[in-house]
Structures are given as structure tokens and as C-alpha cells.
PDB file of C-alpha atoms in Angstrom:
ATOM      1  CA  MET A   1      -7.508  -1.243 -12.258  1.00 63.00           C
ATOM      2  CA  TYR A   2      -8.248  -4.424 -10.953  1.00 80.00           C
ATOM      3  CA  TYR A   3      -6.774  -7.099  -9.097  1.00 84.00           C
ATOM      4  CA  ASP A   4      -3.568  -8.493  -9.699  1.00 92.00           C
ATOM      5  CA  ILE A   5      -3.491 -11.536  -7.170  1.00 94.00           C
ATOM      6  CA  LYS A   6       0.279 -12.002  -8.525  1.00 95.00           C
ATOM      7  CA  ALA A   7       1.255  -8.271  -7.849  1.00 94.00           C
ATOM      8  CA  SER A   8      -1.168  -8.261  -3.917  1.00 95.00           C
ATOM      9  CA  GLY A   9       1.231 -11.939  -3.163  1.00 96.00           C
ATOM     10  CA  GLN A  10       4.345  -9.887  -3.677  1.00 95.00           C
ATOM     11  CA  ARG A  11       3.157  -7.166  -1.699  1.00 94.00           C
ATOM     12  CA  ILE A  12       2.397  -9.659   0.875  1.00 95.00           C
ATOM     13  CA  GLN A  13       5.944 -11.340   1.159  1.00 96.00           C
ATOM     14  CA  GLN A  14       7.095  -7.832   1.101  1.00 94.00           C
ATOM     15  CA  LEU A  15       5.264  -7.031   4.146  1.00 94.00           C
ATOM     16  CA  ARG A  16       6.176 -10.541   5.831  1.00 94.00           C
ATOM     17  CA  LYS A  17       9.204 -10.022   5.266  1.00 94.00           C
ATOM     18  CA  ALA A  18      10.080  -6.717   6.683  1.00 92.00           C
ATOM     19  CA  ALA A  19       7.528  -6.952   9.777  1.00 93.00           C
ATOM     20  CA  GLY A  20       9.604 -10.415  10.509  1.00 94.00           C
ATOM     21  CA  PHE A  21       7.437 -12.836  10.291  1.00 95.00           C
ATOM     22  CA  THR A  22       8.585 -16.598   8.702  1.00 96.00           C
ATOM     23  CA  LEU A  23       5.278 -18.003   6.954  1.00 96.00           C
ATOM     24  CA  GLU A  24       4.963 -20.564   9.139  1.00 97.00           C
ATOM     25  CA  GLY A  25       4.470 -17.738  11.698  1.00 97.00           C
ATOM     26  CA  LEU A  26       1.881 -15.105   9.671  1.00 97.00           C
ATOM     27  CA  SER A  27      -0.074 -17.722   8.842  1.00 97.00           C
ATOM     28  CA  ASP A  28      -0.182 -19.466  12.808  1.00 97.00           C
ATOM     29  CA  ARG A  29      -0.986 -15.544  13.111  1.00 96.00           C
ATOM     30  CA  LEU A  30      -3.659 -15.125  10.095  1.00 97.00           C
ATOM     31  CA  ASN A  31      -5.314 -18.853  10.971  1.00 96.00           C
ATOM     32  CA  ILE A  32      -4.618 -20.259   8.011  1.00 97.00           C
ATOM     33  CA  THR A  33      -2.365 -23.070   6.471  1.00 97.00           C
ATOM     34  CA  ASP A  34       1.368 -21.804   5.676  1.00 96.00           C
ATOM     35  CA  ARG A  35       0.936 -23.897   1.993  1.00 97.00           C
ATOM     36  CA  GLN A  36      -2.221 -21.332   1.722  1.00 97.00           C
ATOM     37  CA  LEU A  37      -0.357 -17.447   2.683  1.00 97.00           C
ATOM     38  CA  ARG A  38       2.354 -19.678   0.270  1.00 98.00           C
ATOM     39  CA  ARG A  39       0.121 -20.100  -2.844  1.00 98.00           C
ATOM     40  CA  ILE A  40      -0.968 -15.848  -1.643  1.00 97.00           C
ATOM     41  CA  GLU A  41       2.351 -14.706  -2.001  1.00 97.00           C
ATOM     42  CA  LYS A  42       3.224 -16.387  -4.971  1.00 97.00           C
ATOM     43  CA  GLY A  43      -0.179 -15.547  -6.662  1.00 95.00           C
ATOM     44  CA  GLU A  44      -1.350 -18.645  -7.318  1.00 96.00           C
ATOM     45  CA  SER A  45      -4.743 -18.086  -5.327  1.00 94.00           C
ATOM     46  CA  GLY A  46      -6.915 -14.702  -4.309  1.00 90.00           C
ATOM     47  CA  SER A  47      -7.307 -14.155  -1.102  1.00 91.00           C
ATOM     48  CA  SER A  48     -10.515 -13.403   0.639  1.00 93.00           C
ATOM     49  CA  VAL A  49     -11.991  -9.777   1.938  1.00 93.00           C
ATOM     50  CA  ASP A  50     -11.536 -10.992   5.263  1.00 96.00           C
ATOM     51  CA  LEU A  51      -8.283 -12.431   5.015  1.00 97.00           C
ATOM     52  CA  LEU A  52      -7.267  -8.809   3.123  1.00 96.00           C
ATOM     53  CA  ILE A  53      -8.563  -7.416   6.069  1.00 95.00           C
ATOM     54  CA  GLU A  54      -6.999  -8.820   8.656  1.00 97.00           C
ATOM     55  CA  LEU A  55      -3.455  -8.803   6.906  1.00 97.00           C
ATOM     56  CA  ALA A  56      -4.008  -4.600   6.378  1.00 94.00           C
ATOM     57  CA  CYS A  57      -4.387  -4.651  10.214  1.00 95.00           C
ATOM     58  CA  VAL A  58      -1.351  -6.893  11.374  1.00 95.00           C
ATOM     59  CA  PHE A  59       1.352  -4.647   8.726  1.00 93.00           C
ATOM     60  CA  GLU A  60      -0.952  -1.073   9.175  1.00 89.00           C
ATOM     61  CA  VAL A  61      -1.903  -0.314   5.258  1.00 90.00           C
ATOM     62  CA  SER A  62      -4.736   0.161   3.340  1.00 88.00           C
ATOM     63  CA  LEU A  63      -6.659  -2.066   1.708  1.00 90.00           C
ATOM     64  CA  ASP A  64      -6.241   0.028  -1.055  1.00 89.00           C
ATOM     65  CA  TYR A  65      -2.336  -1.026  -1.368  1.00 89.00           C
ATOM     66  CA  LEU A  66      -2.648  -4.810  -0.433  1.00 91.00           C
ATOM     67  CA  ILE A  67      -5.278  -5.108  -2.927  1.00 92.00           C
ATOM     68  CA  LEU A  68      -4.071  -2.051  -5.969  1.00 90.00           C
ATOM     69  CA  GLY A  69      -0.583  -1.197  -4.686  1.00 88.00           C
ATOM     70  CA  LYS A  70      -1.768   1.567  -3.871  1.00 83.00           C
ATOM     71  CA  ALA A  71      -1.329   4.391  -0.776  1.00 65.00           C
ATOM     72  CA  THR A  72       1.007   2.434   1.256  1.00 57.00           C
ATOM     73  CA  SER A  73       1.008   2.862   5.095  1.00 56.00           C
ATOM     74  CA  LYS A  74      -0.377   5.233   8.399  1.00 62.00           C
ATOM     75  CA  ASN A  75       3.307   6.673   8.450  1.00 65.00           C
ATOM     76  CA  ASP A  76       3.359   7.301   4.705  1.00 65.00           C
ATOM     77  CA  ALA A  77      -0.541   9.551   5.226  1.00 65.00           C
ATOM     78  CA  LYS A  78       0.940  10.892   8.145  1.00 69.00           C
ATOM     79  CA  ASN A  79       3.586  12.296   6.850  1.00 66.00           C
ATOM     80  CA  VAL A  80       1.391  13.440   3.615  1.00 65.00           C
ATOM     81  CA  LEU A  81      -0.310  15.646   6.324  1.00 70.00           C
ATOM     82  CA  MET A  82       2.698  16.890   8.285  1.00 73.00           C
ATOM     83  CA  GLN A  83       3.992  18.272   5.043  1.00 74.00           C
ATOM     84  CA  ALA A  84       0.879  20.130   4.274  1.00 77.00           C
ATOM     85  CA  ALA A  85       0.545  21.183   7.579  1.00 79.00           C
ATOM     86  CA  ASP A  86       3.897  22.846   6.937  1.00 80.00           C
ATOM     87  CA  TYR A  87       2.342  24.065   3.481  1.00 78.00           C
ATOM     88  CA  LEU A  88      -0.419  25.583   5.713  1.00 82.00           C
ATOM     89  CA  THR A  89       2.237  27.575   8.379  1.00 85.00           C
ATOM     90  CA  ALA A  90       4.669  28.728   5.949  1.00 81.00           C
ATOM     91  CA  LEU A  91       1.565  30.457   3.645  1.00 78.00           C
ATOM     92  CA  ALA A  92      -0.197  31.844   6.511  1.00 81.00           C
ATOM     93  CA  ASP A  93       3.872  32.969   8.009  1.00 81.00           C
ATOM     94  CA  LYS A  94       3.487  34.675   4.746  1.00 76.00           C
ATOM     95  CA  SER A  95      -0.049  36.041   5.437  1.00 72.00           C
ATOM     96  CA  CYS A  96       1.270  38.091   8.394  1.00 74.00           C
ATOM     97  CA  GLU A  97       4.199  39.686   6.635  1.00 65.00           C
TER      98      GLU A  97
END
């Protein structure tokens, strides 16, 4: 796996739109120009590590998701943990029978 700036930019754009941010609104929040954000979203320019960390915090996703497309949001991690807890509870109930 490697850092595909085009795919990463598409994920950032999707997250921005899903969160209801305009290019101008998000770029203001990140303290960058809307032109810079547009170039990142189009995959014409990569992001600094600092900017990726800031984006991960704003959208509550992991850096793995932004960079590689893996491991999405905290909600997905929470769902996985809840499924594991349900599975363990079911195992415990079976052992008590």
C-alpha cells in the first residue's frame, strides 16, 4: 500500500461534503486557502502530516482512513467492539447452560 493522493483527496472531499462544509468553510477552519484545499481534493497536491492530522480530528476519522482508505471512523470501531461484546456474551451464556 502507498499514499495515493488522488484517492485520499476524494475521501477528504466526501468527508467535507458529508459534514456540510463548503470549500471556503473548511479551508478557513484549517487555516489554508480554498485553492490549496481544492488541489488536495483533486489529487493535484498532497497534504502535510500536520494537515492530515487536523483533518482526521475535524472529521473524527483515522489517519489510516485518510491516507490509505482503511479503518474508517470512531463509530465503525464502536460497532466492531459492540459486535465483539455481543459475541462474547453469547459464548458466556452458552457455557453457563
